[in-house]
Coordinates of C-alpha atoms and ligand atoms in Angstrom, one line a residue:
M1 CA 187.1 156.4 115.5
K2 CA 187.8 154.8 112.3
E3 CA 189.5 157.2 109.6
I4 CA 186.9 157.7 106.7
N5 CA 187.8 159.3 103.2
T6 CA 185.5 161.7 102.1
T7 CA 187.2 163.5 99.0
L8 CA 186.4 162.6 95.9
P9 CA 188.6 162.5 93.2
K10 CA 188.1 164.3 89.9
Y11 CA 187.5 161.5 87.2
T12 CA 187.7 157.8 87.5
D13 CA 187.1 155.1 85.1
T14 CA 183.8 153.7 87.0
V15 CA 181.5 155.4 89.9
I16 CA 179.5 153.1 91.5
I17 CA 176.9 154.4 94.6
G18 CA 176.2 151.6 97.4
A19 CA 178.4 150.3 99.3
G20 CA 176.4 147.2 100.3
L21 CA 176.3 143.5 98.6
G22 CA 176.0 144.6 95.6
G23 CA 178.3 147.6 95.1
L24 CA 181.3 145.7 96.6
A25 CA 180.3 142.7 94.0
M26 CA 180.6 145.3 91.1
G27 CA 184.0 146.7 93.2
I28 CA 185.4 143.4 93.3
G29 CA 184.2 142.2 89.8
L30 CA 186.1 145.1 88.3
Q31 CA 189.2 144.6 90.4
K32 CA 189.0 141.0 89.1
A33 CA 189.0 141.7 85.6
G34 CA 192.2 144.3 86.1
Q35 CA 190.0 147.5 86.6
T36 CA 191.3 148.9 89.5
D37 CA 190.2 152.7 88.5
Y38 CA 186.9 152.8 90.2
I39 CA 185.4 154.7 93.3
I40 CA 182.2 153.2 95.1
I41 CA 180.7 156.2 97.1
E42 CA 178.8 155.3 100.1
K43 CA 176.2 157.5 101.7
S44 CA 177.0 156.0 105.5
T45 CA 180.2 155.7 107.5
E46 CA 180.4 151.8 107.0
V47 CA 180.2 149.0 104.5
G48 CA 177.2 146.7 104.2
G49 CA 173.7 148.3 103.4
T50 CA 170.8 146.1 104.5
W51 CA 173.3 144.2 106.9
R52 CA 174.4 147.5 108.7
D53 CA 171.3 149.0 109.0
N54 CA 169.3 146.1 110.1
S55 CA 170.3 145.6 113.3
Y56 CA 167.0 144.7 115.2
P57 CA 166.7 141.8 117.9
G58 CA 166.5 139.0 115.8
C59 CA 167.7 139.9 112.8
A60 CA 168.9 137.3 110.0
C61 CA 168.3 136.3 106.8
D62 CA 165.7 134.1 105.5
V63 CA 167.8 132.8 102.9
Q64 CA 170.7 130.0 104.2
S65 CA 174.3 131.6 104.5
H66 CA 176.0 129.0 102.3
L67 CA 173.5 130.4 99.9
Y68 CA 173.0 134.0 101.0
S69 CA 177.2 134.6 100.1
Y70 CA 179.3 135.4 97.4
S71 CA 180.8 132.6 94.9
F72 CA 183.5 133.9 95.3
T73 CA 184.4 133.5 98.9
N74 CA 184.6 130.2 101.0
K75 CA 183.6 131.3 104.2
S76 CA 183.3 127.5 105.8
D77 CA 182.5 128.3 109.4
W78 CA 179.1 129.8 109.2
T79 CA 177.6 128.9 112.7
K80 CA 173.6 128.5 111.5
R81 CA 172.1 127.9 108.4
Y82 CA 170.4 131.0 108.9
A83 CA 173.1 133.7 110.0
P84 CA 172.1 136.6 112.1
W85 CA 172.6 139.9 110.7
N86 CA 176.0 140.8 112.8
E87 CA 177.5 137.1 110.9
I88 CA 176.7 138.4 107.6
Q89 CA 177.7 142.1 108.3
Q90 CA 181.4 140.8 109.6
Y91 CA 181.1 138.4 106.5
I92 CA 181.3 141.8 104.6
L93 CA 183.7 143.4 106.4
D94 CA 186.0 140.3 106.1
T95 CA 185.3 140.3 102.3
V96 CA 186.1 143.9 101.7
S97 CA 189.7 143.5 103.9
E98 CA 190.2 140.3 101.4
Y99 CA 189.9 142.1 98.2
N100 CA 191.1 145.6 99.7
V101 CA 188.2 147.7 98.4
R102 CA 188.2 149.8 100.9
P103 CA 190.6 152.2 99.3
N104 CA 188.1 152.7 96.8
I105 CA 185.3 153.4 98.6
R106 CA 184.4 157.1 99.7
F107 CA 182.0 157.3 103.0
G108 CA 179.7 159.7 104.0
L109 CA 178.3 161.4 101.0
E110 CA 175.2 161.5 99.4
V111 CA 174.8 161.1 96.1
N112 CA 172.5 163.7 94.4
S113 CA 173.3 164.0 90.7
S114 CA 174.2 162.1 87.9
V115 CA 174.3 163.7 84.5
F116 CA 175.7 162.8 81.0
D117 CA 177.5 164.5 78.8
E118 CA 177.2 163.5 75.1
K119 CA 180.2 165.1 73.8
T120 CA 182.7 163.2 76.1
A121 CA 180.5 160.2 77.1
T122 CA 181.3 161.1 80.6
W123 CA 178.8 160.9 83.4
T124 CA 179.3 163.9 86.0
V125 CA 178.2 162.0 89.6
G126 CA 177.5 165.1 92.2
T127 CA 177.5 164.5 96.0
A128 CA 175.0 166.3 99.1
D129 CA 178.3 168.2 100.0
G130 CA 178.7 170.3 96.8
Q131 CA 181.9 167.9 95.2
T132 CA 181.6 166.3 91.7
I133 CA 183.9 163.6 90.1
R134 CA 183.5 162.7 86.2
C135 CA 183.1 159.2 84.8
R136 CA 182.8 156.9 82.2
Y137 CA 180.8 154.1 83.3
F138 CA 178.1 154.6 86.1
V139 CA 176.8 151.5 88.5
L140 CA 173.6 152.5 90.8
A141 CA 173.5 149.7 93.6
T142 CA 171.6 151.2 96.1
G143 CA 169.2 148.2 96.2
P144 CA 165.7 148.7 96.8
L145 CA 165.3 148.2 100.7
H146 CA 167.4 151.2 102.0
V147 CA 164.9 154.3 102.8
P148 CA 162.0 153.2 105.4
Q149 CA 158.7 153.9 105.2
I150 CA 157.4 156.1 107.7
P151 CA 153.6 155.7 107.7
N152 CA 151.0 158.5 107.2
I153 CA 149.1 157.8 110.5
P154 CA 147.8 160.4 111.5
G155 CA 149.4 162.2 115.0
L156 CA 152.3 160.1 114.8
D157 CA 153.9 163.3 115.3
T158 CA 152.6 164.0 118.1
F159 CA 153.1 160.8 120.1
K160 CA 155.5 161.7 123.1
G161 CA 156.9 158.3 123.6
K162 CA 159.7 156.5 121.6
V163 CA 159.1 155.8 117.7
M164 CA 161.8 153.9 116.1
H165 CA 161.8 152.4 112.8
S166 CA 163.0 148.8 112.5
A167 CA 165.7 149.5 110.3
Q168 CA 166.9 152.5 112.7
W169 CA 166.8 150.2 116.0
D170 CA 168.0 152.5 119.4
H171 CA 170.0 149.7 121.1
D172 CA 170.7 152.1 123.9
Y173 CA 166.9 152.4 124.2
D174 CA 165.6 149.8 126.8
L175 CA 162.3 147.8 126.3
K176 CA 162.1 146.3 129.5
G177 CA 158.8 146.8 131.1
K178 CA 157.7 148.7 128.6
K179 CA 154.4 148.9 126.6
V180 CA 154.9 148.5 123.1
A181 CA 152.5 149.2 119.9
S182 CA 154.2 147.3 116.6
I183 CA 152.9 148.1 113.3
G184 CA 153.2 146.1 110.6
T185 CA 153.8 141.9 110.3
G186 CA 156.3 141.8 107.3
G187 CA 159.4 140.1 107.2
S188 CA 161.3 142.3 109.7
A189 CA 158.3 142.4 112.4
I190 CA 158.1 138.6 112.5
Q191 CA 161.6 138.6 113.5
Y192 CA 161.8 141.3 116.2
V193 CA 158.3 140.7 117.8
P194 CA 159.0 137.3 119.2
E195 CA 162.4 138.7 120.4
I196 CA 161.1 141.5 122.2
A197 CA 157.9 140.0 123.7
P198 CA 159.3 138.3 126.9
D199 CA 160.8 141.5 127.8
V200 CA 158.0 144.0 127.4
A201 CA 155.2 144.8 129.8
Q202 CA 152.6 145.0 127.3
L203 CA 152.7 144.1 123.2
D204 CA 150.1 145.4 121.2
V205 CA 150.8 144.2 117.3
Y206 CA 149.1 146.0 114.5
Q207 CA 148.7 143.4 111.8
R208 CA 147.1 145.2 108.2
T209 CA 147.2 142.1 106.2
A210 CA 148.2 138.8 107.6
A211 CA 151.6 136.9 106.6
W212 CA 151.9 133.5 105.3
V213 CA 154.4 132.2 107.8
I214 CA 156.1 129.1 107.0
P215 CA 158.4 126.6 109.4
R216 CA 162.1 128.0 109.1
D217 CA 164.4 124.7 108.9
E218 CA 167.0 126.0 111.4
R219 CA 169.8 124.6 113.0
P220 CA 173.6 125.4 113.9
Y221 CA 175.9 123.7 112.1
S222 CA 178.3 121.1 113.8
A223 CA 182.4 121.6 114.5
A224 CA 182.3 118.5 112.1
S225 CA 180.2 119.9 109.4
K226 CA 182.6 123.1 109.9
W227 CA 185.7 121.0 109.4
V228 CA 184.0 119.0 106.5
F229 CA 183.3 122.5 104.8
K230 CA 186.9 123.8 105.2
N231 CA 188.6 120.7 104.3
F232 CA 186.6 119.4 101.5
P233 CA 185.8 122.5 99.9
S234 CA 184.3 120.6 96.7
L235 CA 181.5 119.7 99.1
R236 CA 180.7 122.7 100.9
R237 CA 180.2 123.8 97.2
L238 CA 178.1 120.8 96.3
Y239 CA 176.0 122.0 99.7
R240 CA 175.7 125.1 98.2
S241 CA 174.1 123.9 95.1
R242 CA 171.6 121.8 97.0
L243 CA 170.5 124.7 99.0
Y244 CA 170.3 126.5 95.8
F245 CA 168.0 124.2 93.7
T246 CA 166.0 123.6 97.0
N247 CA 165.4 127.0 97.1
E248 CA 164.8 127.3 92.9
M249 CA 161.8 124.7 93.2
R250 CA 159.8 127.1 95.0
V251 CA 159.5 129.2 91.7
W252 CA 157.1 126.2 90.5
P253 CA 153.9 127.1 93.1
I254 CA 154.5 131.3 91.7
F255 CA 153.4 130.2 88.0
N256 CA 151.0 127.4 89.3
P257 CA 148.5 128.9 91.9
S258 CA 146.9 124.9 92.2
L259 CA 150.0 124.0 93.5
A260 CA 150.3 126.8 95.8
K261 CA 147.3 125.6 97.0
G262 CA 148.9 122.4 98.4
V263 CA 151.3 124.4 100.4
E264 CA 148.9 126.7 101.7
F265 CA 147.3 123.5 103.2
L266 CA 150.2 122.6 105.1
A267 CA 151.1 126.7 106.1
K268 CA 146.9 126.5 107.9
R269 CA 148.1 123.4 109.2
F270 CA 151.3 124.9 111.0
I271 CA 148.8 128.1 111.9
N272 CA 146.8 125.3 113.5
M273 CA 149.4 123.6 115.6
Q274 CA 150.9 126.5 117.0
V275 CA 148.2 129.3 117.9
K276 CA 146.0 128.2 120.7
D277 CA 143.2 130.8 120.4
P278 CA 140.7 130.0 117.8
D279 CA 140.1 133.6 117.0
V280 CA 143.4 134.7 117.2
R281 CA 144.4 131.9 114.7
E282 CA 141.7 133.1 112.3
K283 CA 142.9 136.2 111.9
L284 CA 146.8 135.4 111.4
T285 CA 145.1 133.3 108.8
P286 CA 145.9 135.2 105.0
D287 CA 142.7 135.3 102.8
Y288 CA 145.3 135.5 99.9
T289 CA 147.2 133.1 97.8
I290 CA 150.1 132.1 99.4
G291 CA 153.6 133.4 97.5
C292 CA 151.4 136.7 96.6
K293 CA 153.2 138.7 99.2
R294 CA 156.7 137.5 100.4
I295 CA 156.3 134.0 102.1
L296 CA 158.0 134.6 105.6
I297 CA 159.8 131.8 107.9
S298 CA 159.5 131.5 111.5
N299 CA 159.2 129.2 114.0
K300 CA 158.5 131.7 116.8
W301 CA 155.7 134.5 115.1
Y302 CA 152.8 132.5 115.7
K303 CA 154.0 130.7 119.2
T304 CA 154.1 134.8 120.3
F305 CA 150.4 135.0 120.5
N306 CA 150.1 132.3 122.9
R307 CA 151.4 134.7 125.7
K308 CA 149.4 136.9 128.1
N309 CA 151.4 140.0 127.2
V310 CA 150.8 140.1 123.6
S311 CA 147.7 141.0 121.5
L312 CA 147.5 141.1 117.7
L313 CA 145.2 143.9 116.8
T314 CA 143.2 144.0 113.5
D315 CA 140.8 147.1 113.2
G316 CA 143.2 149.4 111.8
I317 CA 144.8 152.6 113.0
R318 CA 142.6 155.3 113.2
E319 CA 145.1 158.1 115.0
I320 CA 148.0 158.3 117.5
R321 CA 148.0 160.4 120.7
E322 CA 150.2 162.1 122.7
N323 CA 150.8 158.4 124.8
S324 CA 148.4 155.9 122.9
I325 CA 147.0 154.7 119.8
V326 CA 143.4 154.5 118.7
D327 CA 141.8 151.7 116.0
K328 CA 139.1 152.3 113.8
N329 CA 136.7 151.3 116.5
G330 CA 137.6 154.3 118.5
V331 CA 139.4 151.7 121.4
E332 CA 141.9 153.7 123.0
R333 CA 145.3 151.5 124.0
E334 CA 148.0 153.1 126.4
C335 CA 151.9 153.1 125.0
D336 CA 155.0 154.4 125.4
T337 CA 156.7 152.8 122.6
I338 CA 156.0 152.5 118.7
I339 CA 158.1 150.1 116.9
L340 CA 157.4 150.9 113.2
G341 CA 157.9 147.4 111.3
T342 CA 156.5 149.0 107.9
G343 CA 158.8 148.4 105.6
F344 CA 160.6 150.5 102.7
I345 CA 159.7 153.2 100.1
V346 CA 160.8 150.4 97.3
D347 CA 160.0 152.4 93.9
P348 CA 162.7 153.8 92.6
R349 CA 160.5 157.0 91.6
G350 CA 160.2 157.2 95.3
Y351 CA 163.2 156.9 96.9
M352 CA 165.4 158.8 94.1
D353 CA 162.8 161.7 93.8
K354 CA 165.6 163.9 95.3
F355 CA 167.9 162.5 92.4
N356 CA 168.4 164.5 89.4
L357 CA 169.0 161.8 86.8
K358 CA 169.3 163.0 83.2
G359 CA 170.9 161.3 80.3
L360 CA 171.3 161.9 76.8
P361 CA 169.6 165.4 75.9
G362 CA 166.1 165.6 77.3
R363 CA 166.1 162.5 79.1
D364 CA 165.5 162.8 83.0
I365 CA 164.5 159.3 84.8
L366 CA 161.6 160.8 86.5
E367 CA 160.0 161.8 83.5
D368 CA 160.8 158.6 81.9
W369 CA 159.5 156.5 84.8
K370 CA 156.6 158.3 85.1
D371 CA 154.3 155.6 84.3
G372 CA 156.5 152.9 86.3
A373 CA 160.3 151.9 86.6
E374 CA 161.6 149.9 83.6
A375 CA 165.0 148.7 82.4
Y376 CA 166.6 146.1 79.7
L377 CA 167.5 142.8 82.6
G378 CA 167.0 145.4 85.3
N379 CA 170.7 146.0 83.7
T380 CA 170.3 149.1 81.9
V381 CA 167.8 151.9 80.5
S382 CA 167.3 153.7 77.4
G383 CA 168.6 157.0 77.2
Y384 CA 171.1 156.3 80.0
P385 CA 174.4 155.6 78.0
N386 CA 177.3 153.7 80.3
M387 CA 174.8 153.7 83.1
F388 CA 173.8 150.5 85.0
Q389 CA 172.2 149.0 87.8
L390 CA 171.8 146.4 90.5
V391 CA 168.8 144.6 91.3
G392 CA 166.7 147.2 89.4
P393 CA 163.1 146.9 88.1
N394 CA 162.2 143.3 87.3
S395 CA 165.3 141.7 88.7
G396 CA 164.3 141.3 92.1
L397 CA 163.8 138.0 94.2
G398 CA 161.1 136.5 96.7
H399 CA 162.7 132.5 96.7
N400 CA 166.5 132.4 96.3
S401 CA 169.1 134.5 97.0
I402 CA 169.7 137.7 95.9
I403 CA 173.4 137.4 95.3
F404 CA 172.9 135.3 92.6
M405 CA 171.0 138.1 90.7
I406 CA 173.3 140.1 91.4
E407 CA 176.5 138.4 90.7
A408 CA 174.8 137.1 87.1
Q409 CA 174.5 141.6 87.0
V410 CA 178.0 142.0 87.9
H411 CA 179.0 139.6 85.3
Y412 CA 176.9 141.4 82.3
I413 CA 178.1 144.5 83.1
L414 CA 181.9 143.5 82.8
E415 CA 180.6 142.0 79.5
G416 CA 179.3 145.1 78.8
M417 CA 182.4 147.4 79.3
K418 CA 184.3 144.4 77.2
E419 CA 182.5 144.5 74.4
A420 CA 182.8 148.5 74.6
K421 CA 186.2 148.2 74.7
K422 CA 186.5 145.4 71.9
R423 CA 185.0 147.9 69.4
G424 CA 186.6 151.4 70.2
V425 CA 183.3 152.9 71.3
D426 CA 182.6 155.9 74.0
Y427 CA 179.4 154.4 75.4
L428 CA 176.7 151.6 75.1
N429 CA 173.2 152.4 74.7
V430 CA 170.1 150.0 75.1
K431 CA 168.1 150.6 72.4
K432 CA 164.4 151.2 73.4
T433 CA 163.0 148.6 70.9
A434 CA 164.5 146.2 73.0
Q435 CA 164.0 147.5 76.3
D436 CA 160.0 147.8 75.3
D437 CA 160.0 144.0 74.1
F438 CA 161.6 142.8 76.9
N439 CA 159.0 144.9 79.4
R440 CA 156.2 143.6 77.6
E441 CA 157.4 139.6 77.5
I442 CA 158.1 140.0 81.6
Q443 CA 154.5 141.9 82.3
E444 CA 152.9 139.1 80.3
R445 CA 154.8 136.7 81.7
I446 CA 153.5 137.7 85.5
K447 CA 149.8 137.6 84.5
G448 CA 148.2 134.9 86.1
S449 CA 151.0 134.2 88.3
V450 CA 150.1 134.0 92.1
W451 CA 151.6 137.4 92.6
T452 CA 148.6 139.0 90.3
S453 CA 146.0 136.7 92.6
G454 CA 144.5 139.5 94.5
C455 CA 146.6 140.6 97.2
S456 CA 148.8 144.2 97.4
S457 CA 152.1 143.9 97.8
W458 CA 155.5 146.0 98.0
Y459 CA 156.0 144.2 94.7
Q460 CA 153.7 146.3 92.8
Q461 CA 153.5 150.1 92.3
S462 CA 150.1 152.0 93.2
D463 CA 148.0 151.0 89.7
G464 CA 149.6 147.3 90.6
K465 CA 152.0 146.8 88.1
N466 CA 154.6 144.7 89.6
F467 CA 158.1 146.3 88.9
V468 CA 159.9 144.7 91.4
L469 CA 160.2 140.6 90.7
W470 CA 162.2 138.8 87.9
P471 CA 159.3 136.1 86.8
Y472 CA 161.3 133.2 85.6
S473 CA 163.4 130.8 87.2
T474 CA 167.1 132.3 88.7
L475 CA 169.0 129.9 86.1
K476 CA 166.7 131.8 83.2
F477 CA 168.3 134.9 84.6
W478 CA 171.9 133.6 84.7
K479 CA 171.9 132.1 81.0
R480 CA 170.0 135.6 79.8
N481 CA 173.1 137.7 81.3
K482 CA 175.5 135.1 80.1
K483 CA 176.4 137.2 77.1
V484 CA 174.8 140.9 75.7
I485 CA 173.2 140.5 72.9
T486 CA 175.0 143.3 70.8
A487 CA 171.9 144.1 68.3
H488 CA 170.3 145.6 71.1
Y489 CA 172.6 148.3 72.1
E490 CA 173.8 151.3 70.1
W491 CA 177.8 151.3 70.0
V492 CA 178.7 154.9 69.7
K493 CA 182.1 156.3 69.0
L494 CA 182.6 159.8 69.5
D495 CA 184.4 162.8 67.3
A496 CA 188.1 162.4 68.2
Q497 CA 188.2 166.1 68.7
V498 CA 185.5 166.0 71.2
K499 CA 187.1 163.2 73.1
Q500 CA 190.3 165.0 73.5
D501 CA 188.2 166.8 76.3
I502 CA 188.0 163.5 78.7
P503 CA 190.5 164.3 81.6
A504 CA 193.7 162.2 81.6
K505 CA 192.9 159.2 83.6
K506 CA 194.1 158.8 87.6
T507 CA 194.1 155.3 89.4
A508 CA 191.3 155.6 92.4
K509 CA 194.0 154.3 94.8
K510 CA 196.7 157.4 93.9
E511 CA 193.8 160.0 94.7
G512 CA 194.4 160.3 98.8
A513 CA 193.2 156.9 99.4
V514 CA 193.1 155.7 102.9
A515 CA 195.4 152.4 103.6
Ligands
N01_1 O1 158.6 145.1 105.3 P1 157.2 144.7 104.2 P2 160.0 144.4 106.2 N1 149.4 151.0 108.4 O2 157.2 145.8 103.3 C1 152.6 147.0 107.1 C2 163.5 142.5 103.1 N2 163.6 141.3 104.6 O3 160.7 145.6 106.6 O4 151.0 144.0 103.9 C3 149.6 149.7 109.0 O5 157.3 143.4 104.3 C4 152.6 146.4 106.0 O6 151.0 145.9 106.0 P3 150.6 145.6 104.7 C5 162.1 141.2 102.4 O7 162.5 140.8 101.0 C6 164.4 140.0 104.2 O8 158.7 143.6 106.8 O9 151.1 146.6 103.4 N3 150.3 148.5 108.2 C7 153.2 145.1 106.3 O10 152.5 144.0 106.8 C8 161.1 142.0 103.6 O11 159.8 141.5 102.5 C9 164.7 140.0 105.7 O12 149.5 145.5 104.6 C10 151.8 149.2 107.3 C11 154.7 145.8 106.9 O13 154.1 147.2 107.5 C12 161.4 143.2 102.7 O14 162.7 143.0 103.4 C13 164.4 140.2 106.8 C14 151.5 150.4 106.9 C15 155.4 145.7 106.3 O15 156.2 144.9 105.9 C16 160.5 144.3 103.8 O16 160.1 143.6 105.5 C17 163.6 140.9 107.1 C18 150.8 151.4 107.5 N4 150.7 152.5 107.0 C19 163.1 141.8 106.2 N5 152.5 150.6 106.1 C20 166.0 138.2 105.0 O17 165.9 137.8 105.7 C21 153.0 149.2 106.4 N6 152.3 148.4 106.6 C22 166.3 138.6 104.1

C-alpha cells in the first residue's frame, strides 16, 4: 500500500482544503510564486477529487481534454477529444509528480473547523481526528460536487438489494443479468446508463425531469495529431484556444433565450432522429428552454431507449420496497439493484453544515450564509480575513472549462497575498459594501437569462436564487481576477506586540514529509 502522511505540522503559511484540480492548482501556484510553505489537507487517500471519486462506466469529461487541463502543463497525447475519467486522473497524478506536490499533502484528514484569531491574524484549522494546524492564509478548494445527494425516497433504507451512488461505484459488483433501477437523468446517468444497458437483464430509468442532450463531437486523436501537438506546442496552444472560443460562444444563448430556441429546434431533431417510439420520444423531450439546466452531450443516451430491455419511467416514485420500486400510479416493478444518479449536495450550507467556520469576532459562516452563500468574485467573503475560495458562490460554469476559472482565481489569490506583503499588513478583508455591490450586480445580470426561464436546477438554492453560476463570459471573469481592486479591501496591520504570538515558520517539507 502507498505510504501517506497524515500528520499535520503545527504551523504553515497557507492551508488549502482539497487535493482536487482546484487545490492542486493553488499549491502549484504558490510553489511557482516561491512559496513552498503550504499544506493541502485531503479527506481521501489520493489526489484527484471528482476524477478520483467518479469512476462509473462511461465516466468522461464533457469539456474537451486539451482545454480541460491546466494551461501550464503541456500534455500532447490525450487519446480522445473527451478523455475518460481514468486518463484525467492519470494526468492529475502526473502533474502532482511533475510539480512534486505530494510532500505538501496530508491525506485521510477531514477538516471540520477553521477559526480566525484576530489578535494574531491566524487561522486554526482542525481535523476530525483532533489535530490542529495554524496558518496565515486559508483556501477552501473543496469544490461543490463532492458530497453525494441520497434522495429522500420512502423505503430506500429497507431495500434488500444493492444500492450505489454514481460517485461511489462498486466495481466488484457484477451487473450482468441484474434487474437494475436507475434514478436520475443528469450528467452522470446519461453517461453510465448507455454503458450498462447491454449487460443487464432489465434497466428501468426513472426520470423526474428530461435533460436536453446534444450530440458529442467525439473522436480519437490520430498518432499524427499527437505528433504535431508534441512537436509544435504553439499549434497545440492554438488548438486549445480554438476549443476555448468555440465553447465560449455557447454563452450567447444563455442571455438571449430567443437564440436558445434555435438550438432547441436542432436538439429536438436529434431526439426525433434517435428515438424510434413516439411516446418515449415525447417523454424524453424537455419542456423547458434549453440551457436552463446544464446541457448534456452524448451520442448514446437517446438510442439506449430503443433497446428492448430499457424502460423510461416518468410517473415518479412513491416508495421503495425490499425488492421493488412502486411508482406514483401504484405500479410495482421488481429490481435487485438501485443506482442513484441523483447528483450532489451543491449548496455549501448543506455540504458544510458540520464545518465550524468562524471569522472575525461574532462571525459564523452558516449564520452569514443563512439566506444564501455569497462571496466577492467567488473568492473572498467579508468578515473572513485571509480566507479564499476556489469555485465559490457564483463562480461556477455550465459552458466552458472550470479549470480556466480556477486558474484565474489562483492568480487573484496570489495577487492578494502579494499586495498584503507589499503593504506590510497582516490581513486583508473584503469590504461588505464591495461584496454586496458585486452580488447585486450578479443577481441583476442573471435576471432574464435562460437560467431563470422556469426550470429548477442545482444552480439554484431552494428559494430559486442562482448561487452557482458566473453570469458573464469567462473572459470577463479572467479580466476581473487579473488585479485586486485594493479599495474593495481593508488592509489591516496588527499591533507589533501581539504579532510576536505567531509561531516561527517552518517549511512544510521539513515537517515529516514523505519523499
Ligand atoms: O447530477 P445532477 P449528476 N427523485 O444533479 C434527479 C457534473 N458532471 O451527478 O432534474 C428522482 O445533474 C434529478 O432530477 P431533476 C455536471 O456539472 C460533469 O448527473 O432534479 N430524481 C436529475 O435528473 C453535472 O451537472 C461531468 O428533476 C431525482 C438527477 O437526479 C453535475 O456533475 C460528468 C431525485 C441529478 O442530476 C452533476 O451531475 C458528469 C429524486 N429524489 C457530471 N433527486 C463532466 O463531464 C435528484 N433526482 C464534466
